PDB file of C-alpha atoms in Angstrom:
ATOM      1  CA  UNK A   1     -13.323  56.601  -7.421  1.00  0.00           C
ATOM      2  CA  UNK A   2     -16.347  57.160  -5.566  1.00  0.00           C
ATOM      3  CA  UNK A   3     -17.114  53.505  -4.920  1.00  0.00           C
ATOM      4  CA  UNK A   4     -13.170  53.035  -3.661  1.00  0.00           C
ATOM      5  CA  UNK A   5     -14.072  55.459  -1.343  1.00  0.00           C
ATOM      6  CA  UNK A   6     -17.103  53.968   0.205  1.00  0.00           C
ATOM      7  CA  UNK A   7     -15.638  50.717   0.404  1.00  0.00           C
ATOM      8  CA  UNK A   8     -12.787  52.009   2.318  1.00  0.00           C
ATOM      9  CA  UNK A   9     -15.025  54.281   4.732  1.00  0.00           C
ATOM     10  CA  UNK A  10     -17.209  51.123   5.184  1.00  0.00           C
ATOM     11  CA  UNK A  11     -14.097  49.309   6.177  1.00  0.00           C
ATOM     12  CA  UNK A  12     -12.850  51.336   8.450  1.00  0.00           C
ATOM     13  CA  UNK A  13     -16.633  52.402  10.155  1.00  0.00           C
ATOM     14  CA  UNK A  14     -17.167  48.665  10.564  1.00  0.00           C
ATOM     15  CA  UNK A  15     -13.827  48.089  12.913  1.00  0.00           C
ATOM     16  CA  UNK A  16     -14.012  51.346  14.413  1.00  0.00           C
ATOM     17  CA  UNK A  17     -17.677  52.106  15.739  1.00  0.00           C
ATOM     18  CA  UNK A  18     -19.222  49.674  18.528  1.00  0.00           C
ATOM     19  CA  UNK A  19     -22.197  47.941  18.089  1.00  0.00           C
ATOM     20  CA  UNK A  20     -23.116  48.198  14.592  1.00  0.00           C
ATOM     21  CA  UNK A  21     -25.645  45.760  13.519  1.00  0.00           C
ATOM     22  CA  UNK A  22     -25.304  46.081   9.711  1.00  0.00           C
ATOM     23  CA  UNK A  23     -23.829  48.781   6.726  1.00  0.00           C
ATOM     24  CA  UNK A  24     -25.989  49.668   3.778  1.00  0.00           C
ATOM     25  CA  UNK A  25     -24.369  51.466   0.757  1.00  0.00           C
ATOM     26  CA  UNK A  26     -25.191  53.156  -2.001  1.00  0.00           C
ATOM     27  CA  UNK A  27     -22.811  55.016  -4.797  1.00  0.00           C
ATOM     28  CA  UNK A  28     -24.199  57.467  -7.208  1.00  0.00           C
ATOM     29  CA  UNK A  29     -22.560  59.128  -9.811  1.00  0.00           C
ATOM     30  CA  UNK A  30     -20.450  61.094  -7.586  1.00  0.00           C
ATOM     31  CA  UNK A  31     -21.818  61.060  -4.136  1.00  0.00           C
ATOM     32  CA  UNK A  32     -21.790  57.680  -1.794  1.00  0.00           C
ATOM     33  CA  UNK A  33     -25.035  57.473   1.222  1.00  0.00           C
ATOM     34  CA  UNK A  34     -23.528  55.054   4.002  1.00  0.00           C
ATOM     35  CA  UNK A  35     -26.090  54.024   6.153  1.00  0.00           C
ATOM     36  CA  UNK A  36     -25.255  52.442   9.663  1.00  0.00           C
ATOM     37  CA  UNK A  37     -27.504  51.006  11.886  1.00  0.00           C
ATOM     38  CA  UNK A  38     -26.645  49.953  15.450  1.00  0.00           C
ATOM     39  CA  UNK A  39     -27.707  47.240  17.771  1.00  0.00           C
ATOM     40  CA  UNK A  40     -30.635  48.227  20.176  1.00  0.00           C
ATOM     41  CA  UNK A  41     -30.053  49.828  23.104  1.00  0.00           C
ATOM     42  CA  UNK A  42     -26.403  51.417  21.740  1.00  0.00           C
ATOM     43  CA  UNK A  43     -25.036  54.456  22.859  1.00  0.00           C
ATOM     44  CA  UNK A  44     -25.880  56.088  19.892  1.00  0.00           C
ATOM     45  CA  UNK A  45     -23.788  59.605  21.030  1.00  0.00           C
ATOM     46  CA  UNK A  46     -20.588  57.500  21.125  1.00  0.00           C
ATOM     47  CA  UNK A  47     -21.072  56.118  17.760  1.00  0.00           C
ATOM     48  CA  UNK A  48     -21.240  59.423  16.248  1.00  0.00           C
ATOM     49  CA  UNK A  49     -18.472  60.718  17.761  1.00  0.00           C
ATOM     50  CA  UNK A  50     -16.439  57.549  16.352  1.00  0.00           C
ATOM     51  CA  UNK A  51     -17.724  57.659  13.554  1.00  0.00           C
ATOM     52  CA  UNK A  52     -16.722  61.516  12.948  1.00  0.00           C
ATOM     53  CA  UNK A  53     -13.293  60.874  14.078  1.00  0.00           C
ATOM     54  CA  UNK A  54     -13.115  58.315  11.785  1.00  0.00           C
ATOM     55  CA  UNK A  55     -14.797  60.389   9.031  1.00  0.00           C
ATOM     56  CA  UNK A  56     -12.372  63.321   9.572  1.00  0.00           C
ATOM     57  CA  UNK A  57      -9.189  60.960   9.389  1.00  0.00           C
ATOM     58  CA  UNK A  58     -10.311  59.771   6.152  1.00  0.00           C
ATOM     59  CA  UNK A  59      -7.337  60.382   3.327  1.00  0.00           C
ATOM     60  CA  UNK A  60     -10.190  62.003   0.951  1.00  0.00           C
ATOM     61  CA  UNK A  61     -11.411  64.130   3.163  1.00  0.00           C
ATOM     62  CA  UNK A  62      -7.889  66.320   2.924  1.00  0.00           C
ATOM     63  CA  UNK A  63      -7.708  66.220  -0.833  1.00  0.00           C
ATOM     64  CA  UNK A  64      -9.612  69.373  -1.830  1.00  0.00           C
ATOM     65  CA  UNK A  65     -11.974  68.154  -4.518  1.00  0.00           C
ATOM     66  CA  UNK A  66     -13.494  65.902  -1.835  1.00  0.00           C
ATOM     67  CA  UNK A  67     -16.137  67.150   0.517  1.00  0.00           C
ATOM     68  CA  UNK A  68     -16.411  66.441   3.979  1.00  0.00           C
ATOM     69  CA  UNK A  69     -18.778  64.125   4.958  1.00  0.00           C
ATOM     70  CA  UNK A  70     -22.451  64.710   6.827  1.00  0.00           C
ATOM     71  CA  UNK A  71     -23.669  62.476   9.547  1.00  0.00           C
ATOM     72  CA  UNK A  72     -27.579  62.409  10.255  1.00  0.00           C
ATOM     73  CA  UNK A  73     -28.886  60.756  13.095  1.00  0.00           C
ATOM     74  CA  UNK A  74     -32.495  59.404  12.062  1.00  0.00           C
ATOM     75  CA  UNK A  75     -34.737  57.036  14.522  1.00  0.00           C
ATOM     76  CA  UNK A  76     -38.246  55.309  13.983  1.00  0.00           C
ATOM     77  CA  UNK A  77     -39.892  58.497  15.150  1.00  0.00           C
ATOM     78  CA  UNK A  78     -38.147  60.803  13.154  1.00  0.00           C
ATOM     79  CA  UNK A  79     -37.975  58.594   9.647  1.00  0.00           C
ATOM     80  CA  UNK A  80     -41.824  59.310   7.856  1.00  0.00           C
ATOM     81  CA  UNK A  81     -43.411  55.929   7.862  1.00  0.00           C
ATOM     82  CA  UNK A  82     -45.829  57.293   4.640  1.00  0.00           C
ATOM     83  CA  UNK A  83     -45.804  60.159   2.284  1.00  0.00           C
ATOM     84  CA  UNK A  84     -47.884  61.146   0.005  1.00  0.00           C
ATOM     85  CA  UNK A  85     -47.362  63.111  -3.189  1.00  0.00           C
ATOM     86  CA  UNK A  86     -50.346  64.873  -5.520  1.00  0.00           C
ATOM     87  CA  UNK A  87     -49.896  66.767  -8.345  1.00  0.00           C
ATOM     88  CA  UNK A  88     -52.417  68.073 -10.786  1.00  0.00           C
ATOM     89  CA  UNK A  89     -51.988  69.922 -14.243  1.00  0.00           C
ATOM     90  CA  UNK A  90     -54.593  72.312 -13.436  1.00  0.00           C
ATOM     91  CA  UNK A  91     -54.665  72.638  -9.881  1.00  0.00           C
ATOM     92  CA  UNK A  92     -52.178  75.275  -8.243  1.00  0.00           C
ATOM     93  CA  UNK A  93     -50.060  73.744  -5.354  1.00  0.00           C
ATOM     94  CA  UNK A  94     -52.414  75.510  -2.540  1.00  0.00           C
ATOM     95  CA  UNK A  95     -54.882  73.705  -4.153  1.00  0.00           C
ATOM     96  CA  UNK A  96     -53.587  70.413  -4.190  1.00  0.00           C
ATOM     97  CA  UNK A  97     -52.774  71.024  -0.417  1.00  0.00           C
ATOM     98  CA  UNK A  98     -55.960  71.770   0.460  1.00  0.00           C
ATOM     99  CA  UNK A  99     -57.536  69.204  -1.173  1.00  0.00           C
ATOM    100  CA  UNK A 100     -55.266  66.509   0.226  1.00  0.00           C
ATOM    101  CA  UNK A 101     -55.484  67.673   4.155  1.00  0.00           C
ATOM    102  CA  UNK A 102     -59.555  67.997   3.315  1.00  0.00           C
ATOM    103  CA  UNK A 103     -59.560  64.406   1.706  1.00  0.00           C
ATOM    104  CA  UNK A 104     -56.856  62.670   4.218  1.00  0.00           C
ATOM    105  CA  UNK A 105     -57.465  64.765   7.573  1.00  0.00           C
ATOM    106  CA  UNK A 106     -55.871  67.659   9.118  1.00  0.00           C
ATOM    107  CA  UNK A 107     -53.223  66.118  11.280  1.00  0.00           C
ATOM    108  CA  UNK A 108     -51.439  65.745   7.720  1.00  0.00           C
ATOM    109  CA  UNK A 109     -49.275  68.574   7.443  1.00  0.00           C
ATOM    110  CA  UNK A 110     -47.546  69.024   3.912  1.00  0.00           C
ATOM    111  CA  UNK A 111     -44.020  69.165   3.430  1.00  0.00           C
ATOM    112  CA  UNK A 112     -42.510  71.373   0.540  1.00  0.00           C
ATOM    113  CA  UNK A 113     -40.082  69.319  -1.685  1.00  0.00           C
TER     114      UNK A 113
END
């Protein structure tokens, strides 16, 4: 079910939204990530807002054992280009922290996860 789903959002998101360059998909066992990149220098605004009006029209979206959809807006700046995990058996997580911003500098800042 969830793939029918996707393919149908995909569908619809691809004659709907302007200037998409290309639609990556991915269906897990109960959960579907559509990713949707645009062309450069689209109005990036306008596609959400198509792309929510499209999202909210959806016929799952008003059957009640399907959530809504999210929509996050990522860019080159805001996407990490490297991240590093540690993890020790005997060191405690401060530890490991301190040891990695000593070791790799301290414009590193950690991230909990």
């Amino acid at each position: 079910m969830a793939t029918r789903i996707t393919t149908y959002s995909e569908y619809v998101t691809s004659s709907t939204v302007d200037n998409i360059r290309s639609i990556e998909s991915q269906t897990l066992s109960g959960i579907s990530v559509i990713k949707v990149f645009l062309q450069p220098g689209a109005n990036v605004d306008g596609a959400i807002a198509q792309l929510a009006s499209d999202l909210a029209g959806h016929p799952a979206v008003h059957a009640s054992r399907y959530a809504t959809a999210f929509i996050l807006r990522y860019n080159a700046s805001s996407v990490p280009i490297l991240q590093l995990s540690l993890s020790s058996p005997t060191w405690s997580e401060r530890s490991s922290t301190t040891t990695a911003c000593t070791a790799y500098g301290r414009h590193w800042r950690p991230s909990r996860g």
